[in-house]
CSV table of C-alpha atoms in Angstrom, one decimal:
chain,number,residue,atom,x,y,z
A,396,GLN,CA,9.2,12.5,46.2
A,397,GLN,CA,5.7,12.7,46.5
A,398,GLN,CA,4.8,14.3,43.4
A,399,GLN,CA,6.8,12.2,41.7
A,400,GLN,CA,5.0,9.2,43.1
A,401,GLN,CA,1.7,11.0,42.1
A,402,GLN,CA,3.2,11.4,38.6
A,403,GLN,CA,4.0,7.6,38.1
A,404,PRO,CA,1.7,5.7,35.6
A,405,PRO,CA,0.1,2.7,36.5
A,406,SER,CA,2.1,-0.2,36.6
A,407,ARG,CA,1.9,-3.5,34.7
A,408,GLU,CA,-0.1,-5.6,37.3
A,409,PHE,CA,-2.2,-2.6,38.1
A,410,ILE,CA,-3.5,-2.5,34.4
A,411,SER,CA,-3.9,-6.6,33.9
A,412,VAL,CA,-5.7,-6.2,37.6
A,413,LEU,CA,-8.6,-3.4,35.9
A,414,TRP,CA,-8.7,-5.4,32.8
A,415,ARG,CA,-10.0,-8.7,34.6
A,416,TRP,CA,-12.2,-6.3,36.6
A,417,MET,CA,-13.6,-4.7,32.9
A,418,ALA,CA,-13.8,-8.0,31.7
A,419,GLN,CA,-16.2,-8.9,34.3
A,420,ARG,CA,-18.5,-6.2,34.0
A,421,GLY,CA,-18.4,-6.3,30.2
A,422,ASP,CA,-17.9,-2.4,29.7
A,423,ALA,CA,-15.0,-0.5,29.8
A,424,ALA,CA,-17.0,2.9,29.0
A,425,GLU,CA,-16.5,4.6,32.7
A,426,LEU,CA,-12.6,4.7,32.1
A,427,ALA,CA,-13.1,6.0,28.2
A,428,HIS,CA,-10.5,8.7,27.5
A,429,TRP,CA,-8.3,7.3,30.5
A,430,PRO,CA,-4.7,5.6,29.2
A,431,VAL,CA,-5.4,2.3,30.4
A,432,LEU,CA,-4.8,0.6,27.1
A,433,PRO,CA,-1.4,-1.5,26.9
A,434,VAL,CA,0.2,-1.5,23.9
A,435,ALA,CA,3.9,-2.7,22.6
A,436,GLY,CA,6.7,-0.8,23.5
A,437,GLY,CA,5.6,-0.1,27.2
A,438,LYS,CA,3.0,2.5,26.4
A,439,LEU,CA,-0.4,3.7,27.7
A,440,ARG,CA,-3.2,4.4,25.0
A,441,LEU,CA,-6.3,6.1,25.8
A,442,LEU,CA,-9.7,4.2,25.0
A,443,GLN,CA,-10.5,6.0,22.1
A,444,GLN,CA,-13.0,5.2,18.9
A,445,PRO,CA,-12.6,4.8,16.7
A,446,ALA,CA,-9.7,2.9,17.5
A,447,GLN,CA,-5.9,3.0,16.1
A,448,VAL,CA,-5.0,0.3,18.3
A,449,LEU,CA,-4.6,-3.2,16.3
A,450,GLN,CA,-4.8,-6.5,18.3
A,451,GLY,CA,-2.3,-8.9,17.8
A,452,GLY,CA,-2.2,-10.5,14.0
A,453,ASP,CA,0.2,-12.1,11.9
A,454,TRP,CA,2.7,-9.2,11.7
A,455,THR,CA,5.8,-9.2,10.4
A,456,GLU,CA,8.5,-6.6,11.3
A,457,ALA,CA,8.4,-4.7,8.3
A,458,LEU,CA,4.8,-4.2,8.6
A,459,ALA,CA,4.9,-3.9,11.8
A,460,SER,CA,7.2,-0.7,11.7
A,461,ALA,CA,5.3,0.5,9.0
A,462,LEU,CA,2.0,0.3,10.9
A,463,GLN,CA,3.6,1.8,13.9
A,464,LYS,CA,5.1,4.6,11.5
A,465,LEU,CA,1.5,5.4,10.3
A,466,GLY,CA,0.1,6.4,13.7
A,467,CYS,CA,-0.7,2.7,14.8
A,468,CYS,CA,-0.2,0.6,18.1
A,469,LEU,CA,-0.2,-2.5,18.7
A,470,LEU,CA,-2.1,-4.1,21.2
A,471,ASP,CA,0.2,-6.1,24.2
A,472,CYS,CA,-1.7,-9.3,23.7
A,473,GLN,CA,0.6,-10.8,26.3
A,474,LEU,CA,-0.3,-8.4,29.1
A,475,LEU,CA,-4.1,-8.8,28.2
A,476,SER,CA,-3.8,-12.5,27.1
A,477,GLN,CA,-6.8,-13.5,29.2
A,478,GLN,CA,-9.0,-10.4,28.2
A,479,LEU,CA,-8.6,-10.7,24.2
A,480,HIS,CA,-11.5,-11.3,23.5
A,481,CYS,CA,-13.8,-9.8,26.0
A,482,PRO,CA,-16.7,-7.4,25.1
A,483,ALA,CA,-15.2,-4.6,27.3
A,484,LEU,CA,-11.9,-4.5,24.9
A,485,GLN,CA,-13.6,-5.0,21.5
A,486,PRO,CA,-15.1,-1.2,21.1
A,487,PHE,CA,-11.4,0.0,21.4
A,488,VAL,CA,-9.4,-2.1,19.2
A,489,GLN,CA,-9.2,-3.1,15.5
A,490,GLN,CA,-9.0,-6.8,14.3
A,491,PRO,CA,-6.3,-8.1,12.9
A,492,THR,CA,-7.8,-8.2,9.2
A,493,ALA,CA,-7.7,-5.5,6.0
A,494,ALA,CA,-10.7,-4.3,7.4
A,495,GLY,CA,-9.3,-3.6,10.7
A,496,VAL,CA,-5.9,-1.9,9.3
A,497,LEU,CA,-7.8,0.6,7.3
A,498,ASP,CA,-9.9,1.8,9.8
A,499,ALA,CA,-7.1,1.8,12.0
A,500,LEU,CA,-5.4,4.3,9.3
A,501,ALA,CA,-8.4,6.3,8.9
A,502,ALA,CA,-9.0,6.9,12.4
A,503,VAL,CA,-5.2,8.1,12.1
A,504,ASP,CA,-6.0,10.5,9.4
A,505,ALA,CA,-8.7,12.1,11.3
A,506,ALA,CA,-7.1,12.0,14.8
A,507,GLY,CA,-4.2,13.9,13.0
A,508,ALA,CA,-6.7,16.3,11.4
A,509,ALA,CA,-8.0,17.1,14.9
A,510,GLY,CA,-4.5,17.7,16.0
A,511,SER,CA,-5.3,15.1,18.9
A,512,ASN,CA,-3.1,13.6,21.2
A,513,SER,CA,-3.7,10.4,22.7
A,514,SER,CA,-0.4,8.2,24.2
A,515,THR,CA,1.2,8.2,27.6
A,516,SER,CA,4.5,6.7,27.9
A,517,VAL,CA,5.5,4.3,31.1
A,518,GLN,CA,8.0,6.7,31.9
A,519,GLN,CA,6.5,9.9,31.2
A,520,GLN,CA,2.9,10.4,32.0
A,521,MET,CA,1.9,11.9,28.6
A,522,GLN,CA,4.1,11.6,25.6
A,523,PRO,CA,3.2,13.0,21.9
A,524,ARG,CA,2.6,10.2,19.5
A,525,HIS,CA,5.2,9.9,16.6
A,526,GLY,CA,3.6,11.9,13.3
A,527,GLU,CA,1.5,14.0,15.8
A,528,GLY,CA,-0.7,16.5,13.7
A,529,ARG,CA,0.4,15.1,10.6
A,530,SER,CA,-1.9,13.8,8.2
A,531,LEU,CA,-1.8,9.9,6.6
A,532,GLN,CA,-0.4,10.9,3.9
A,533,GLN,CA,2.7,12.7,5.1
A,534,LEU,CA,3.0,9.7,7.5
A,535,LEU,CA,3.2,7.4,4.5
A,536,GLN,CA,6.1,9.2,3.0
A,537,THR,CA,7.8,7.5,6.2
A,538,LEU,CA,7.8,4.4,5.0
A,539,SER,CA,10.9,2.7,3.3
A,540,SER,CA,10.1,0.6,-0.1
A,541,ALA,CA,10.5,-2.9,2.2
A,542,GLU,CA,7.3,-1.4,4.5
A,543,ARG,CA,5.4,-0.2,1.9
A,544,HIS,CA,5.7,-3.9,-0.4
A,545,HIS,CA,4.9,-5.6,3.0
A,546,LEU,CA,2.0,-3.7,3.9
A,547,ARG,CA,0.6,-4.0,-0.1
A,548,THR,CA,0.9,-7.6,0.5
A,549,TYR,CA,-1.3,-8.0,3.8
A,550,LEU,CA,-3.7,-5.7,2.6
A,551,LEU,CA,-4.7,-7.9,-0.8
A,552,GLN,CA,-4.7,-11.2,0.4
A,553,ARG,CA,-7.5,-13.0,-1.1
A,554,LYS,CA,-9.1,-13.8,2.0
A,555,TRP,CA,-10.1,-10.5,3.2
A,556,PHE,CA,-12.3,-9.5,-0.3
A,557,GLY,CA,-14.9,-12.5,0.6
A,558,ALA,CA,-16.3,-15.5,-1.1
A,559,ALA,CA,-16.1,-13.9,-4.5
A,560,ALA,CA,-12.1,-13.8,-4.7
A,561,GLY,CA,-12.1,-17.1,-2.8
A,562,SER,CA,-10.9,-20.6,-4.5
A,563,THR,CA,-12.0,-21.8,-7.4
A,564,THR,CA,-14.8,-24.0,-6.1
A,565,GLY,CA,-17.1,-20.9,-4.9
A,566,VAL,CA,-17.8,-22.2,-1.7
A,567,ALA,CA,-16.8,-19.8,1.2
A,568,GLU,CA,-14.8,-20.9,4.6
A,569,ALA,CA,-17.2,-20.9,7.3
A,570,ALA,CA,-14.4,-18.2,8.7
A,571,ALA,CA,-13.8,-16.1,6.1
A,572,PRO,CA,-14.1,-12.1,6.8
A,573,ALA,CA,-17.0,-10.3,5.0
A,574,SER,CA,-15.6,-8.0,1.6
A,575,LEU,CA,-14.1,-4.8,2.1
A,576,ALA,CA,-16.6,-1.4,2.7
A,577,ARG,CA,-16.8,0.7,0.0
A,578,ASP,CA,-14.6,3.8,2.0
A,579,GLN,CA,-12.2,1.1,2.9
A,580,LEU,CA,-11.9,-0.2,-0.7
A,581,GLN,CA,-11.3,4.0,-1.7
A,582,LEU,CA,-8.5,4.3,1.3
A,583,LEU,CA,-6.9,1.3,0.1
A,584,ARG,CA,-6.7,3.0,-3.8
A,585,LEU,CA,-4.9,6.2,-1.9
A,586,LEU,CA,-2.1,4.3,-0.4
A,587,PRO,CA,1.0,5.0,-2.3
A,588,ILE,CA,1.8,1.2,-1.7
A,589,TYR,CA,1.8,-0.3,-5.5
A,590,GLU,CA,5.0,-0.5,-7.4
A,591,VAL,CA,5.1,0.8,-10.4
A,592,HIS,CA,8.1,-0.1,-13.9
A,593,GLN,CA,10.7,2.7,-13.4
A,594,PRO,CA,9.9,5.8,-15.9
A,595,LEU,CA,10.8,5.7,-19.7
A,596,PRO,CA,13.6,8.0,-20.7
A,597,TYR,CA,11.0,10.5,-22.7
A,598,GLU,CA,8.8,9.9,-19.3
A,599,ASP,CA,11.7,11.4,-17.3
A,600,SER,CA,11.6,14.5,-19.6
A,601,GLN,CA,8.0,15.4,-18.5
A,602,GLN,CA,7.3,16.9,-15.5
A,603,GLN,CA,5.9,14.6,-13.2
A,604,PRO,CA,3.0,15.9,-10.3
A,605,GLN,CA,4.2,16.5,-7.0
A,606,GLN,CA,0.8,15.8,-5.2
A,607,PRO,CA,1.3,14.1,-1.9
A,608,SER,CA,-0.8,11.2,-2.9
A,609,ALA,CA,1.2,11.0,-6.0
A,610,ALA,CA,4.6,10.1,-3.9
A,611,ALA,CA,6.6,7.6,-5.3
A,612,SER,CA,9.4,6.0,-2.7
A,613,LYS,CA,12.2,5.1,-5.2
A,614,GLU,CA,14.3,3.2,-2.7
A,615,GLY,CA,15.8,-0.1,-3.8
A,616,HIS,CA,15.1,1.0,-7.5
A,617,ALA,CA,11.5,0.4,-6.4
A,618,MET,CA,8.3,3.7,-7.1
A,619,HIS,CA,5.5,2.9,-5.6
A,620,CYS,CA,1.9,5.1,-6.4
A,621,ALA,CA,-1.6,5.5,-5.2
A,622,LEU,CA,-4.0,4.0,-7.9
A,623,ALA,CA,-5.7,7.3,-7.2
A,624,GLN,CA,-3.7,9.8,-7.8
A,625,ALA,CA,-4.9,14.0,-8.5
A,626,GLY,CA,-3.4,15.5,-11.5
A,627,ARG,CA,-2.2,12.4,-13.0
A,628,PRO,CA,-3.9,9.5,-15.4
A,629,PRO,CA,-4.6,6.0,-13.5
A,630,LEU,CA,-1.9,3.2,-13.2
A,631,LEU,CA,-3.0,0.3,-15.4
A,632,LEU,CA,-2.2,-3.0,-15.9
A,633,ALA,CA,-0.1,-4.0,-19.4
A,634,PRO,CA,-1.2,-6.7,-21.6
A,635,ASN,CA,-0.1,-10.3,-21.2
A,636,GLY,CA,3.5,-11.0,-23.0
A,637,VAL,CA,4.8,-7.2,-23.2
A,638,SER,CA,8.6,-6.9,-22.0
A,639,SER,CA,8.7,-5.0,-18.8
A,640,THR,CA,11.5,-3.0,-20.2
A,641,VAL,CA,9.1,-1.3,-22.7
A,642,LEU,CA,6.7,-0.5,-19.9
A,643,GLY,CA,6.5,3.2,-17.9
A,644,SER,CA,5.6,4.5,-14.2
A,645,ARG,CA,1.8,4.3,-15.8
A,646,PHE,CA,2.0,0.3,-15.4
A,647,LEU,CA,1.7,-1.7,-12.5
A,648,ARG,CA,4.1,-3.8,-11.3
A,649,CYS,CA,2.2,-7.0,-9.7
A,650,GLU,CA,3.9,-10.1,-8.2
A,651,SER,CA,1.5,-13.0,-9.3
A,652,ALA,CA,-1.6,-13.0,-11.5
A,653,ALA,CA,-3.9,-13.6,-7.9
A,654,GLU,CA,-2.9,-9.9,-7.0
A,655,GLU,CA,-3.5,-8.4,-10.9
A,656,GLU,CA,-7.3,-10.4,-10.5
A,657,LEU,CA,-7.6,-8.5,-7.4
A,658,LEU,CA,-6.6,-5.2,-8.6
A,659,GLN,CA,-9.0,-5.7,-11.5
A,660,GLN,CA,-11.9,-7.0,-9.5
A,661,HIS,CA,-12.0,-5.0,-6.1
A,662,LEU,CA,-9.9,-1.9,-7.0
A,663,GLY,CA,-11.2,-0.3,-10.6
A,664,VAL,CA,-7.6,-1.3,-12.1
A,665,LEU,CA,-8.2,-1.6,-16.2
A,666,ARG,CA,-6.0,-3.8,-18.6
A,667,LEU,CA,-4.7,-2.1,-21.0
A,668,PRO,CA,-5.7,-3.7,-24.7
A,669,MET,CA,-2.5,-4.6,-27.0
A,670,SER,CA,-3.9,-2.3,-29.9
A,671,ALA,CA,-4.0,0.7,-27.3
A,672,LEU,CA,-0.9,-0.4,-25.9
A,673,LEU,CA,0.9,-0.5,-29.4
A,674,ALA,CA,-0.9,2.9,-30.5
A,675,ARG,CA,-0.6,5.0,-27.6
A,676,HIS,CA,2.5,3.6,-26.0
A,677,LEU,CA,5.0,2.1,-27.8
A,678,ALA,CA,4.2,3.8,-31.0
A,679,ALA,CA,5.1,7.2,-29.2
A,680,ALA,CA,8.8,6.9,-29.1
A,681,PRO,CA,9.6,3.6,-30.3
A,682,GLN,CA,13.5,4.8,-30.8
A,683,GLN,CA,13.3,5.7,-27.2
A,684,LEU,CA,12.4,2.3,-25.7
A,685,ASP,CA,14.6,-0.9,-24.9
A,686,GLN,CA,15.0,-2.3,-28.5
A,687,ARG,CA,15.2,-6.2,-27.5
A,688,GLY,CA,12.4,-5.8,-25.0
A,689,LEU,CA,10.6,-4.1,-28.2
A,690,VAL,CA,11.3,-6.7,-30.4
A,691,SER,CA,10.2,-9.6,-28.2
A,692,SER,CA,6.9,-7.7,-27.5
A,693,LEU,CA,6.2,-7.8,-31.3
A,694,VAL,CA,7.2,-11.4,-31.8
A,695,HIS,CA,5.0,-12.0,-28.8
A,696,VAL,CA,1.8,-10.3,-30.7
A,697,LEU,CA,2.9,-12.0,-33.9
A,698,GLN,CA,3.2,-15.2,-32.8
A,699,ASN,CA,-0.2,-14.8,-30.9
A,700,LEU,CA,-2.1,-12.5,-33.4
A,701,GLN,CA,-5.0,-15.0,-33.9
A,702,GLN,CA,-5.5,-15.2,-30.6
A,703,LEU,CA,-5.1,-11.6,-29.4
A,704,ALA,CA,-7.2,-10.0,-32.3
A,705,GLN,CA,-10.3,-12.1,-30.9
A,706,GLU,CA,-9.9,-10.8,-28.1
A,707,ASP,CA,-8.8,-7.5,-29.1
A,708,GLY,CA,-10.4,-6.8,-32.8
A,709,SER,CA,-8.6,-3.5,-33.9
A,710,LEU,CA,-5.1,-5.0,-33.4
A,711,PRO,CA,-4.1,-6.6,-36.8
A,712,SER,CA,-5.2,-3.3,-38.5
A,713,VAL,CA,-3.7,-1.2,-35.9
A,714,LEU,CA,-0.5,-3.2,-36.2
A,715,GLY,CA,-0.6,-2.7,-39.6
A,716,ASP,CA,-0.8,1.2,-39.5
A,717,LEU,CA,2.6,1.6,-37.1
A,718,MET,CA,5.8,1.7,-37.7
A,719,LEU,CA,7.1,-0.4,-34.8
A,720,ILE,CA,9.1,-3.2,-36.3
A,721,PRO,CA,13.3,-2.2,-35.6
A,722,THR,CA,15.8,-2.6,-38.7
A,723,ARG,CA,19.0,-2.6,-39.4
A,724,ALA,CA,18.9,1.0,-41.1
A,725,ALA,CA,17.0,2.3,-38.3
A,726,ALA,CA,19.2,1.1,-35.9
A,727,ALA,CA,22.5,2.5,-38.2
A,728,ALA,CA,21.0,5.7,-38.5
A,729,ARG,CA,20.2,6.0,-34.5
A,730,ALA,CA,23.8,4.9,-34.1
A,731,GLY,CA,25.0,7.9,-36.4
A,732,GLN,CA,22.8,10.1,-34.8
A,733,GLN,CA,24.4,9.1,-31.4
A,734,GLN,CA,27.8,9.3,-32.6
A,735,GLN,CA,27.1,13.3,-34.2
A,736,GLN,CA,25.6,14.5,-30.6
A,737,GLN,CA,28.6,13.3,-29.3
A,738,GLN,CA,30.7,14.9,-31.4
A,739,GLN,CA,28.8,18.4,-31.0
A,740,GLN,CA,29.2,18.2,-26.9
A,741,GLN,CA,33.1,17.2,-27.8
């Protein structure tokens, strides 16, 4: 019984008193590598740098679930409500910003590579953390489609990208966070959280790379990829006015024009010119594309040709050279081919 009492972790009351004492000292270095940092779920984390613990933020349920699946922990802000801003705590927590989340994920990846173990439980003095020994890319495969969506929505907010992505007045808010650093932007590109359009029929027949960084989640009919993927061409933004039914898995599906702008300005995503889309994409296998989507896209080009040609000088010549407009004869020929194939199968 005495041995069991010695193995009991510290109580919440003790942890609260301890942090009040450390807040007065202004430094917690003496307790470095001790499990005294309370996090959600009644656990204690080691005081470690770089920190994998995130201070309380505006987390949705799906976002909180995603962060915890990725090896991050959420600080028990209720227990440390009086010490949230004390200097002793700051080195061991990340702020609830995009930069803080990305730094916490980088710390998880580094810890996974080193095979570190840094969590304890109130029920058990030392308890392996979720995902121990697994890389960040492996942990990312455990996220649901909704969790990827919430993580992307949180990270791609204008306020995280400095004054350049702020209001049209050009005046930065006094409390606006600094822009993301280069290494943070690179990690943001590597996260498979960006939704792409469903593969076209001829894309399904092509062999897709199965790199960890190129993993896609098909849950809920949504596919998610990273912007930077080994062995695969970069993801693109489609020209405006093109039907989504003729776009394939190389094109991003964005929620708003603001998201597209952030991807272009800060993450290096290119928007494919209309002439290139016609020549390299739509003309590759027009008979396999959704015909209504193809027609509506071509009608948009023809109706706005003068304006589009000012932005893309090669568009008129490309449009004149390509045989893209479906005719009744072509449709009848396709129907005959399909009927002949069905008869051969029978």
